[in-house]
Coordinates of C-alpha atoms in Angstrom, one line a residue:
Chain X
X16 CA 124.5 94.2 67.7
X17 CA 121.1 96.8 68.5
X18 CA 119.7 92.7 69.6
X19 CA 123.0 92.0 71.8
X20 CA 122.9 94.9 74.0
X21 CA 119.3 94.9 74.8
X22 CA 120.3 91.3 75.7
X23 CA 122.5 92.0 77.9
X24 CA 120.9 94.5 79.2
X25 CA 117.8 92.6 79.8
X26 CA 120.6 89.7 81.5
X27 CA 121.9 93.0 83.2
X28 CA 117.9 94.0 84.9
X29 CA 117.5 90.2 85.4
X30 CA 120.4 90.0 87.6
X31 CA 120.0 92.9 89.4
X32 CA 116.3 91.8 90.3
X33 CA 117.5 88.3 91.7
X34 CA 120.6 89.9 93.5
X35 CA 119.2 92.6 95.1
X36 CA 117.6 91.0 97.9
X37 CA 120.8 89.0 98.5
X38 CA 122.6 92.1 98.7
X39 CA 120.3 93.8 101.3
X40 CA 120.5 91.4 104.3
X41 CA 124.1 91.3 104.1
X42 CA 125.0 94.6 104.3
X43 CA 121.9 95.5 106.9
X44 CA 123.2 92.2 108.7
X45 CA 126.7 94.5 109.3
X46 CA 125.0 97.9 110.0
X47 CA 123.8 99.4 113.4
X48 CA 120.1 98.7 113.6
X49 CA 119.9 103.0 113.8
X50 CA 121.4 102.6 110.2
X51 CA 119.1 100.4 108.3
X52 CA 116.5 102.3 106.4
X53 CA 118.1 105.5 105.2
X54 CA 117.5 107.7 102.6
X55 CA 119.2 107.4 100.6
X56 CA 120.0 104.1 100.9
X57 CA 123.5 103.3 102.2
X58 CA 124.3 100.1 100.9
X59 CA 127.6 100.0 101.9
X60 CA 127.5 100.2 105.6
X61 CA 129.6 102.7 106.8
X62 CA 131.2 100.6 109.8
X63 CA 130.7 96.7 109.2
X64 CA 129.4 95.6 112.6
X65 CA 130.6 92.1 113.1
X66 CA 129.7 92.2 116.0
X67 CA 126.6 90.9 115.4
X68 CA 127.1 87.9 114.2
X69 CA 128.4 87.3 118.1
X70 CA 125.8 89.3 119.7
X71 CA 123.1 87.4 118.4
X72 CA 124.0 83.9 119.6
X73 CA 123.0 85.8 123.2
X74 CA 120.0 87.6 122.0
X75 CA 118.4 84.6 121.2
X76 CA 118.8 80.5 122.0
X77 CA 120.8 80.3 118.8
X78 CA 122.5 76.8 119.4
X79 CA 119.0 75.4 120.4
X80 CA 117.5 76.3 117.1
X81 CA 120.3 75.1 115.4
X82 CA 120.7 71.8 117.3
X83 CA 117.3 71.1 116.2
X84 CA 117.2 72.1 113.2
X85 CA 120.3 70.0 111.9
X86 CA 118.8 66.8 114.1
X87 CA 115.4 67.1 112.0
X88 CA 116.8 67.8 108.8
X89 CA 119.1 64.7 109.4
X90 CA 117.5 62.0 111.1
X91 CA 113.9 63.4 108.3
X92 CA 116.6 63.1 105.2
X93 CA 118.1 59.4 106.5
X94 CA 114.5 57.9 107.1
X95 CA 113.8 59.5 103.6
X96 CA 116.4 57.6 102.2
X97 CA 116.4 54.4 103.4
X98 CA 113.0 53.4 103.6
X99 CA 112.2 55.4 99.9
X100 CA 114.8 53.3 98.7
X101 CA 113.8 50.3 99.9
X102 CA 110.2 50.9 99.5
X103 CA 111.2 51.9 95.4
X104 CA 113.2 48.5 95.0
X105 CA 110.3 46.6 95.7
X106 CA 108.0 48.7 93.5
X107 CA 110.7 47.9 90.7
X108 CA 112.8 45.2 90.8
X109 CA 110.4 42.7 92.4
X110 CA 107.1 41.1 90.3
X111 CA 104.1 40.4 93.1
X112 CA 100.0 40.5 92.4
X113 CA 98.5 44.0 93.7
X114 CA 102.3 46.2 93.5
X115 CA 101.0 48.7 91.1
X116 CA 98.1 48.9 92.5
X117 CA 99.7 50.2 95.2
X118 CA 102.3 52.1 93.3
X119 CA 98.8 53.9 92.1
X120 CA 97.1 54.9 95.3
X121 CA 101.0 56.2 96.1
X122 CA 101.2 58.6 93.3
X123 CA 97.7 59.9 93.1
X124 CA 98.0 60.8 96.7
X125 CA 101.1 62.9 95.9
X126 CA 98.7 65.3 94.1
X127 CA 96.8 65.9 97.0
X128 CA 97.9 68.8 99.6
X129 CA 98.8 68.4 102.9
X130 CA 96.5 71.7 103.7
X131 CA 93.4 69.3 103.1
X132 CA 94.5 66.6 105.6
X133 CA 96.8 68.0 108.3
X134 CA 93.6 69.1 110.8
X135 CA 93.5 65.2 110.9
X136 CA 97.0 64.7 111.2
X137 CA 97.2 66.8 113.7
X138 CA 93.7 65.4 116.1
X139 CA 96.3 62.0 115.7
X140 CA 99.5 64.0 117.1
X141 CA 97.2 65.4 119.9
X142 CA 95.6 62.8 121.1
X143 CA 99.1 60.0 120.8
X144 CA 100.6 62.8 122.9
X145 CA 102.9 63.3 120.1
X146 CA 102.6 67.5 119.9
X147 CA 105.6 69.5 120.5
X148 CA 108.0 66.9 120.5
X149 CA 110.5 66.4 117.8
X150 CA 109.3 63.3 116.7
X151 CA 106.0 64.8 115.2
X152 CA 107.6 66.3 112.8
X153 CA 109.7 63.4 111.7
X154 CA 107.0 61.0 111.4
X155 CA 105.2 63.4 109.6
X156 CA 108.1 64.2 107.6
X157 CA 110.1 60.8 107.0
X158 CA 108.2 58.5 105.0
X159 CA 106.5 60.6 101.9
X160 CA 105.1 59.0 98.7
X161 CA 107.6 61.8 96.8
X162 CA 110.8 59.9 97.8
X163 CA 109.7 56.5 96.5
X164 CA 108.6 58.1 93.1
X165 CA 112.0 59.3 92.8
X166 CA 114.5 56.4 93.5
X167 CA 111.7 54.4 91.5
X168 CA 112.0 56.3 88.3
X169 CA 115.8 55.9 88.8
X170 CA 115.4 51.9 89.4
X171 CA 113.5 52.1 86.4
X172 CA 116.1 53.0 84.3
X173 CA 118.6 50.1 86.1
X174 CA 119.1 46.9 83.7
X175 CA 117.0 44.0 85.1
X176 CA 119.3 41.7 83.7
X177 CA 121.6 42.5 86.5
X178 CA 119.2 42.1 89.2
X179 CA 119.0 38.2 87.3
X180 CA 121.9 37.6 87.3
X181 CA 122.5 38.6 90.9
X182 CA 120.2 36.3 91.5
X183 CA 122.1 33.2 89.1
X184 CA 125.0 34.3 91.8
X185 CA 123.0 33.1 94.9
X186 CA 122.8 36.6 96.6
X187 CA 118.9 37.4 98.2
X188 CA 116.9 40.5 96.9
X189 CA 118.3 42.6 100.0
X190 CA 121.8 41.8 99.2
X191 CA 120.6 42.7 95.9
X192 CA 119.4 46.5 96.7
X193 CA 122.4 47.2 99.4
X194 CA 125.8 45.8 96.8
X195 CA 123.9 46.2 94.0
X196 CA 121.3 49.1 93.1
X197 CA 122.1 51.3 96.5
X198 CA 125.5 52.2 95.3
X199 CA 124.4 52.3 91.6
X200 CA 121.4 54.7 92.6
X201 CA 124.1 57.8 94.2
X202 CA 122.7 60.1 92.0
X203 CA 119.2 60.3 93.0
X204 CA 120.2 59.0 96.2
X205 CA 121.8 62.6 96.6
X206 CA 119.5 64.5 94.2
X207 CA 116.2 62.6 97.4
X208 CA 118.6 63.7 100.2
X209 CA 119.6 67.4 99.3
X210 CA 115.9 68.1 98.6
X211 CA 114.8 66.9 101.7
X212 CA 117.7 68.2 103.6
X213 CA 116.5 71.0 102.5
X214 CA 113.1 71.0 102.6
X215 CA 113.3 70.6 106.4
X216 CA 115.7 72.5 107.0
X217 CA 112.9 76.1 105.4
X218 CA 110.1 74.1 106.6
X219 CA 107.9 76.5 108.5
X220 CA 104.4 75.6 108.6
X221 CA 105.2 71.9 110.2
X222 CA 107.4 73.7 113.2
X223 CA 104.9 76.5 113.4
X224 CA 101.9 73.9 113.9
X225 CA 103.3 71.2 116.3
X226 CA 105.9 72.8 118.5
X227 CA 105.4 75.3 121.0
X228 CA 108.3 75.4 123.1
X229 CA 111.1 77.5 122.8
X230 CA 113.5 74.8 123.4
X231 CA 112.4 72.4 120.8
X232 CA 111.6 75.5 118.1
X233 CA 113.6 75.4 114.7
X234 CA 115.6 78.0 113.3
X235 CA 112.9 79.1 111.0
X236 CA 110.8 79.8 114.3
X237 CA 113.0 81.5 116.3
X238 CA 113.8 83.8 113.2
X239 CA 110.2 84.4 112.8
X240 CA 110.4 85.5 116.6
X241 CA 112.4 88.0 116.4
X242 CA 109.6 89.8 114.2
X243 CA 107.6 90.6 117.3
X244 CA 110.1 90.2 120.5
X245 CA 112.9 93.1 118.9
X246 CA 110.0 94.3 116.8
X247 CA 113.0 97.5 115.6
X248 CA 115.4 95.1 115.1
X249 CA 115.8 94.9 112.0
X250 CA 119.9 94.6 112.0
X251 CA 119.5 91.5 113.7
X252 CA 116.6 90.4 111.6
X253 CA 118.6 90.1 109.1
X254 CA 122.3 88.8 111.2
X255 CA 119.9 85.4 111.3
X256 CA 118.6 85.1 108.1
X257 CA 121.9 85.3 106.5
X258 CA 123.4 82.6 109.5
X259 CA 120.0 80.5 108.6
X260 CA 120.6 80.9 104.5
X261 CA 124.4 80.1 104.7
X262 CA 124.4 75.9 105.5
X263 CA 122.3 76.1 102.4
X264 CA 123.9 77.8 100.4
X265 CA 126.8 75.2 101.2
X266 CA 125.0 73.3 100.6
X267 CA 123.9 74.4 97.7
X268 CA 126.9 74.9 95.9
X269 CA 128.6 71.6 96.6
X270 CA 125.2 69.5 95.5
X271 CA 123.9 72.1 92.3
X272 CA 123.9 69.2 89.8
X273 CA 121.3 67.0 91.8
X274 CA 119.0 69.0 92.7
X275 CA 119.0 69.8 89.1
X276 CA 118.4 66.6 88.2
X277 CA 116.3 65.6 90.8
X278 CA 114.3 68.8 89.7
X279 CA 114.5 68.6 85.7
X280 CA 113.7 64.2 85.8
X281 CA 110.3 64.8 88.2
X282 CA 109.3 67.9 87.6
X283 CA 107.7 68.1 91.1
X284 CA 108.2 69.0 94.3
X285 CA 108.2 67.2 98.2
Chain Y
X12 CA 106.3 27.0 92.8
X13 CA 103.8 28.2 94.5
X14 CA 105.9 28.5 97.3
X15 CA 108.6 30.2 95.6
X16 CA 105.8 33.1 94.1
X17 CA 104.2 32.9 97.8
X18 CA 107.9 33.8 99.4
X19 CA 108.2 36.2 96.6
X20 CA 105.1 38.1 97.9
X21 CA 106.5 38.7 101.2
X22 CA 109.8 39.6 100.5
X23 CA 108.6 42.2 97.8
X24 CA 105.9 43.2 101.1
X25 CA 108.4 43.8 102.9
X26 CA 110.7 46.1 101.1
X27 CA 107.7 48.0 100.7
X28 CA 106.0 47.9 104.2
X29 CA 108.6 50.4 106.2
X30 CA 107.5 53.2 104.4
X31 CA 104.1 51.8 103.7
X32 CA 103.5 51.9 107.2
X33 CA 104.5 55.4 108.0
X34 CA 102.7 56.2 104.6
X35 CA 99.3 54.7 106.1
X36 CA 99.5 55.5 109.2
X37 CA 100.1 59.7 108.3
X38 CA 99.3 60.5 105.1
X39 CA 96.2 58.4 103.8
X40 CA 94.2 57.4 107.3
X41 CA 94.0 61.1 107.6
X42 CA 93.3 61.8 104.2
X43 CA 90.3 59.7 104.3
X44 CA 88.8 60.6 108.2
X45 CA 89.5 64.6 106.9
X46 CA 86.8 63.4 104.1
X47 CA 84.7 61.8 106.7
X48 CA 84.9 64.7 108.7
X49 CA 83.7 67.4 107.0
X50 CA 79.9 65.5 107.5
X51 CA 80.7 65.6 110.6
X52 CA 80.6 68.1 114.0
X53 CA 83.5 67.1 116.4
X54 CA 85.4 68.8 118.9
X55 CA 87.4 65.9 119.3
X56 CA 86.3 65.1 123.3
X57 CA 83.0 64.3 122.1
X58 CA 81.1 61.6 120.0
X59 CA 81.8 62.8 117.0
X60 CA 77.5 63.8 115.2
X61 CA 76.9 63.5 111.4
X62 CA 75.6 66.3 110.5
X63 CA 74.8 66.1 106.2
X64 CA 75.8 68.8 105.1
X65 CA 76.0 71.3 107.3
X66 CA 79.3 72.7 107.7
X67 CA 78.8 73.2 103.6
X68 CA 76.1 75.2 104.4
X69 CA 78.1 77.5 106.6
X70 CA 80.8 77.8 104.3
X71 CA 78.5 79.5 101.8
X72 CA 77.4 81.6 104.7
X73 CA 80.4 82.7 105.9
X74 CA 81.9 86.3 104.9
X75 CA 85.5 85.4 105.9
X76 CA 85.9 81.7 104.4
X77 CA 84.5 83.9 101.4
X78 CA 86.9 86.2 101.0
X79 CA 89.6 83.6 101.4
X80 CA 88.4 82.0 98.3
X81 CA 88.4 85.0 96.9
X82 CA 91.9 86.5 97.7
X83 CA 93.3 83.1 97.0
X84 CA 92.3 83.2 93.5
X85 CA 93.5 85.9 93.0
X86 CA 96.6 85.7 94.4
X87 CA 96.8 82.4 91.9
X88 CA 95.7 84.8 88.6
X89 CA 98.3 87.1 89.6
X90 CA 101.0 84.1 90.6
X91 CA 100.2 82.1 87.7
X92 CA 101.0 84.0 84.6
X93 CA 104.1 86.3 86.6
X94 CA 105.9 83.4 87.3
X95 CA 104.9 81.5 84.1
X96 CA 106.4 85.0 82.0
X97 CA 109.3 85.4 84.4
X98 CA 110.6 82.4 84.8
X99 CA 110.4 81.3 80.2
X100 CA 112.2 84.9 80.2
X101 CA 115.2 83.8 82.0
X102 CA 115.3 81.1 80.4
X103 CA 115.1 82.4 77.3
X104 CA 117.9 84.9 78.3
X105 CA 120.1 82.3 79.7
X106 CA 119.7 79.1 77.2
X107 CA 123.1 80.6 74.7
X108 CA 126.7 80.4 75.3
X109 CA 127.7 83.7 77.9
X110 CA 130.4 84.6 80.3
X111 CA 129.3 83.5 83.8
X112 CA 126.6 81.4 82.5
X113 CA 126.7 78.6 85.6
X114 CA 126.7 81.9 87.9
X115 CA 123.4 83.3 86.7
X116 CA 121.6 79.9 86.4
X117 CA 122.9 79.3 90.3
X118 CA 121.2 82.4 91.4
X119 CA 118.4 82.4 89.4
X120 CA 117.2 79.3 91.3
X121 CA 118.6 80.2 94.6
X122 CA 115.5 82.2 95.6
X123 CA 113.9 78.6 96.1
X124 CA 115.8 76.9 98.4
X125 CA 116.0 80.6 100.4
X126 CA 114.4 79.8 103.5
X127 CA 110.7 81.6 103.5
X128 CA 111.0 83.6 106.3
X129 CA 114.5 85.1 104.9
X130 CA 112.7 86.0 102.0
X131 CA 109.1 86.8 104.0
X132 CA 111.3 89.5 106.4
X133 CA 113.9 91.2 103.6
X134 CA 111.1 91.8 100.8
X135 CA 108.7 93.2 103.3
X136 CA 111.6 96.0 104.6
X137 CA 112.1 96.2 100.7
X138 CA 108.8 97.0 100.7
X139 CA 108.6 99.4 102.9
X140 CA 106.6 102.1 102.7
X141 CA 108.6 105.3 104.0
X142 CA 112.4 103.8 104.0
X143 CA 111.9 100.8 101.9
X144 CA 114.2 100.9 98.5
X145 CA 111.2 99.8 96.2
X146 CA 109.7 102.9 96.8
X147 CA 113.0 104.8 96.4
X148 CA 113.0 103.2 92.8
X149 CA 110.0 104.6 92.5
X150 CA 110.1 108.1 94.1
X151 CA 113.4 108.5 91.7
X152 CA 111.6 107.4 88.5
X153 CA 109.3 110.0 89.2
X154 CA 106.3 108.5 90.9
X155 CA 105.6 111.0 93.8
X156 CA 102.6 108.7 95.4
X157 CA 103.9 105.0 95.9
X158 CA 102.0 102.2 97.3
X159 CA 102.4 101.6 100.5
X160 CA 102.2 97.6 99.9
X161 CA 102.4 95.1 102.8
X162 CA 101.2 98.3 104.9
X163 CA 98.1 99.1 102.7
X164 CA 94.8 96.7 101.9
X165 CA 94.3 97.4 98.0
X166 CA 98.4 96.8 97.5
X167 CA 99.6 93.8 100.5
X168 CA 98.4 91.4 97.7
X169 CA 100.9 92.6 94.4
X170 CA 103.2 92.7 97.6
X171 CA 102.8 88.9 98.5
X172 CA 102.3 88.3 94.7
X173 CA 105.4 89.7 93.6
X174 CA 107.6 88.4 96.7
X175 CA 106.4 84.5 95.5
X176 CA 107.2 85.5 91.6
X177 CA 110.5 86.0 92.6
X178 CA 111.1 83.2 95.2
X179 CA 109.7 80.4 92.6
X180 CA 110.4 82.4 89.2
X181 CA 114.2 79.7 89.6
X182 CA 112.9 76.7 90.1
X183 CA 110.2 76.8 86.5
X184 CA 113.3 78.4 84.5
X185 CA 115.3 75.4 85.4
X186 CA 112.1 73.6 83.7
X187 CA 111.9 75.6 80.7
X188 CA 115.9 75.1 80.3
X189 CA 115.1 71.6 80.2
X190 CA 112.5 72.0 77.6
X191 CA 114.4 74.9 75.4
X192 CA 116.9 72.0 75.2
X193 CA 114.8 69.1 73.9
X194 CA 113.7 71.5 71.0
X195 CA 116.1 69.7 68.0
X196 CA 118.6 71.8 66.7
X197 CA 117.1 71.4 62.5
X198 CA 113.8 72.7 63.7
X199 CA 116.3 76.3 63.4
X200 CA 118.8 75.5 60.6
X201 CA 115.1 74.6 59.0
X202 CA 113.6 77.8 59.9
X203 CA 116.8 79.5 59.3
X204 CA 116.8 78.3 55.1
X205 CA 113.5 79.3 54.9
X206 CA 114.2 83.1 55.9
X207 CA 111.8 83.0 59.3
X208 CA 112.8 86.0 61.8
X209 CA 113.9 85.5 65.1
X210 CA 110.5 85.9 66.2
X211 CA 109.2 84.0 63.6
X212 CA 111.9 81.4 65.0
X213 CA 110.8 82.1 68.6
X214 CA 106.6 81.5 67.5
X215 CA 107.1 79.1 65.3
X216 CA 109.8 77.0 66.6
X217 CA 110.3 77.7 70.5
X218 CA 107.0 78.3 71.8
X219 CA 105.6 74.8 70.4
X220 CA 108.3 72.8 71.0
X221 CA 107.8 74.0 74.1
X222 CA 103.8 72.8 74.6
X223 CA 104.6 70.0 77.2
X224 CA 107.0 71.8 79.2
X225 CA 104.4 74.3 79.5
X226 CA 101.4 72.8 80.6
X227 CA 103.8 70.9 83.5
X228 CA 104.1 74.1 84.5
X229 CA 101.1 75.4 83.9
X230 CA 99.3 72.3 86.0
X231 CA 102.4 72.9 89.2
X232 CA 102.2 76.7 88.7
X233 CA 98.1 76.4 90.0
X234 CA 98.2 73.6 92.3
X235 CA 101.0 75.4 94.3
X236 CA 98.9 78.6 94.2
X237 CA 96.1 77.2 95.9
X238 CA 98.0 75.3 98.4
X239 CA 99.7 79.5 99.5
X240 CA 100.2 78.9 103.2
X241 CA 103.4 80.1 104.5
X242 CA 105.0 83.4 102.8
X243 CA 101.2 84.3 103.7
X244 CA 101.7 84.5 107.3
X245 CA 104.6 85.2 107.1
X246 CA 104.4 87.6 105.5
X247 CA 101.4 89.9 106.3
X248 CA 99.5 87.3 108.7
X249 CA 96.3 87.5 106.1
X250 CA 96.7 91.4 106.8
X251 CA 95.7 94.3 107.1
X252 CA 92.5 92.7 107.6
X253 CA 91.9 90.4 105.9
X254 CA 93.1 91.7 103.2
X255 CA 95.8 89.0 101.9
X256 CA 93.4 85.8 104.3
X257 CA 93.7 82.1 102.2
X258 CA 92.1 79.2 102.1
X259 CA 94.5 77.4 103.7
X260 CA 95.1 80.0 106.6
X261 CA 91.3 79.7 106.8
X262 CA 91.6 75.6 107.3
X263 CA 94.5 76.3 109.9
X264 CA 92.0 79.2 112.0
X265 CA 89.4 77.5 111.8
X266 CA 90.8 73.4 112.9
X267 CA 93.9 74.4 114.9
X268 CA 93.1 77.4 116.2
X269 CA 88.9 77.4 116.7
X270 CA 88.8 73.5 117.1
X271 CA 85.9 73.8 114.3
X272 CA 87.5 70.6 112.9
X273 CA 84.5 69.5 110.5
X274 CA 84.5 72.9 109.2
X275 CA 87.7 73.2 108.6
X276 CA 87.4 69.7 107.4
X277 CA 85.0 70.9 105.2
X278 CA 87.0 73.9 104.0
X279 CA 90.3 71.0 103.5
X280 CA 87.9 70.0 101.2
X281 CA 87.0 72.8 99.0
X282 CA 90.6 73.2 98.6
X283 CA 91.3 69.8 97.4
X284 CA 88.0 69.7 95.0
X285 CA 89.1 72.8 93.3
X286 CA 92.8 71.8 92.8
X287 CA 91.8 68.6 91.3
X288 CA 88.9 69.9 89.2
X289 CA 92.1 72.4 88.1
X290 CA 94.2 69.4 87.2
X291 CA 91.7 67.1 85.1
X292 CA 90.3 70.8 83.2
X293 CA 94.4 71.4 81.8
X294 CA 94.9 67.8 81.2
X295 CA 91.6 67.9 79.4
X296 CA 92.3 71.3 77.6
X297 CA 95.5 69.6 76.2
X298 CA 94.4 66.4 75.1
X299 CA 92.2 68.0 73.1
X300 CA 94.3 70.5 71.7
X301 CA 97.0 67.9 70.9
X302 CA 94.2 66.4 68.8
X303 CA 93.0 69.1 66.7

């Protein structure tokens, strides 16, 4: 009995620690700026400032930022899924000399931190005239080895006999990939797709290093600009934060299962 | 037959090529270049010049880099054990039948996929020395002189560590939960029959059963700690002063801001070696324990 009560108390404390930052965020996003910091704290705003959510679109070019972020996330996710699943088929369902050595090279590089080669990467992009373009970020993130790894893990669980039978029926390898393997790997595609989308949406360092023109900024850079631009406008900052998190929350609630599966099967992140 | 094999190789490569080309140009070439550049001096306009180990000597003399290395180690020493404890605690709490279980698990995981900028900005406000809820709470429980957190050189690092623990614990909780569910039920039943107390069951059944997951989490967390970058850039930008300056940031400052490509690559090489050595040590340690 005491044990049970103790466990529930601990659970309550954990829940509070996890949720308080979110409560603060939502509460502050609905306040007047001069009501954000008070002693004692008012968790429920005196009067709800719903107009914060309308005003923010005029304070910063939020529409442009959102557009750029959506564009980057969608294109990168699509390319990662396409090239990743395509390569994974070659690595798991076909036999040819050099295949395993090549795959080993892929996996080994997952362990190399991006920070260790971001400088030469940046120089290369600059020489190619690609810095300060959205294309640079697409190239940077669309060909990850992680995607190939995750998809191959899943393809290994699909029996080879299935491909053999399809070959007997006269399907080409491309046909087998498109008509048999791809439809069967929907859960893995969903996992990889969601993880890639969220990673790109939230990415800060990539855009921070590569994008200097304001009209190319993503929502994360825009959010950060509040800190300097309106140093004291905490309410707006929180309004922006809520808006930037909402799409991720919706995606997470819809695809929670795939997030957890992606993590549990690979034990790694992008 | 030979022709068939030849064809097969071609088709196989055609599958891999789209991703492989991108991967080689965008990742592999820079990786190799980074290694070479660390022994050179280069401003990207004139031809690179071979300088041997000069960059590494400079690294040993450079106060900022030494501070960055020390701060990164401090961060890891705080972030790894605390996140591990929090994640394990959450997993143990949430590994039972409970009303609202799904909600709790989802809520615990959500910070991990929340925008880092939003996380950093919110926690900066929570840690506000005068008006922030953290210090108001500390006042409430009787601490008259609560720390200045991100405004203080002593407390900025703990503030960053606490924020990162909050953000990451849900992710590692998922891994621990998977580990807990892989421990056979019979072990618990057998130990109950033998009269083991709850604490003994935790020590002699749960913990040993979790060893593979714990090992994985330890590696992932350590590597992640040494790479820490965006959280610091947004939350404190290495400050106040150099109190939270970390290695990744030093690479960025030297390389992209100052244009010292050779020197920055030497620091990257150190970061890479650190991550590699840590991973190897942990593998070796785990192998030895498993054999004994």
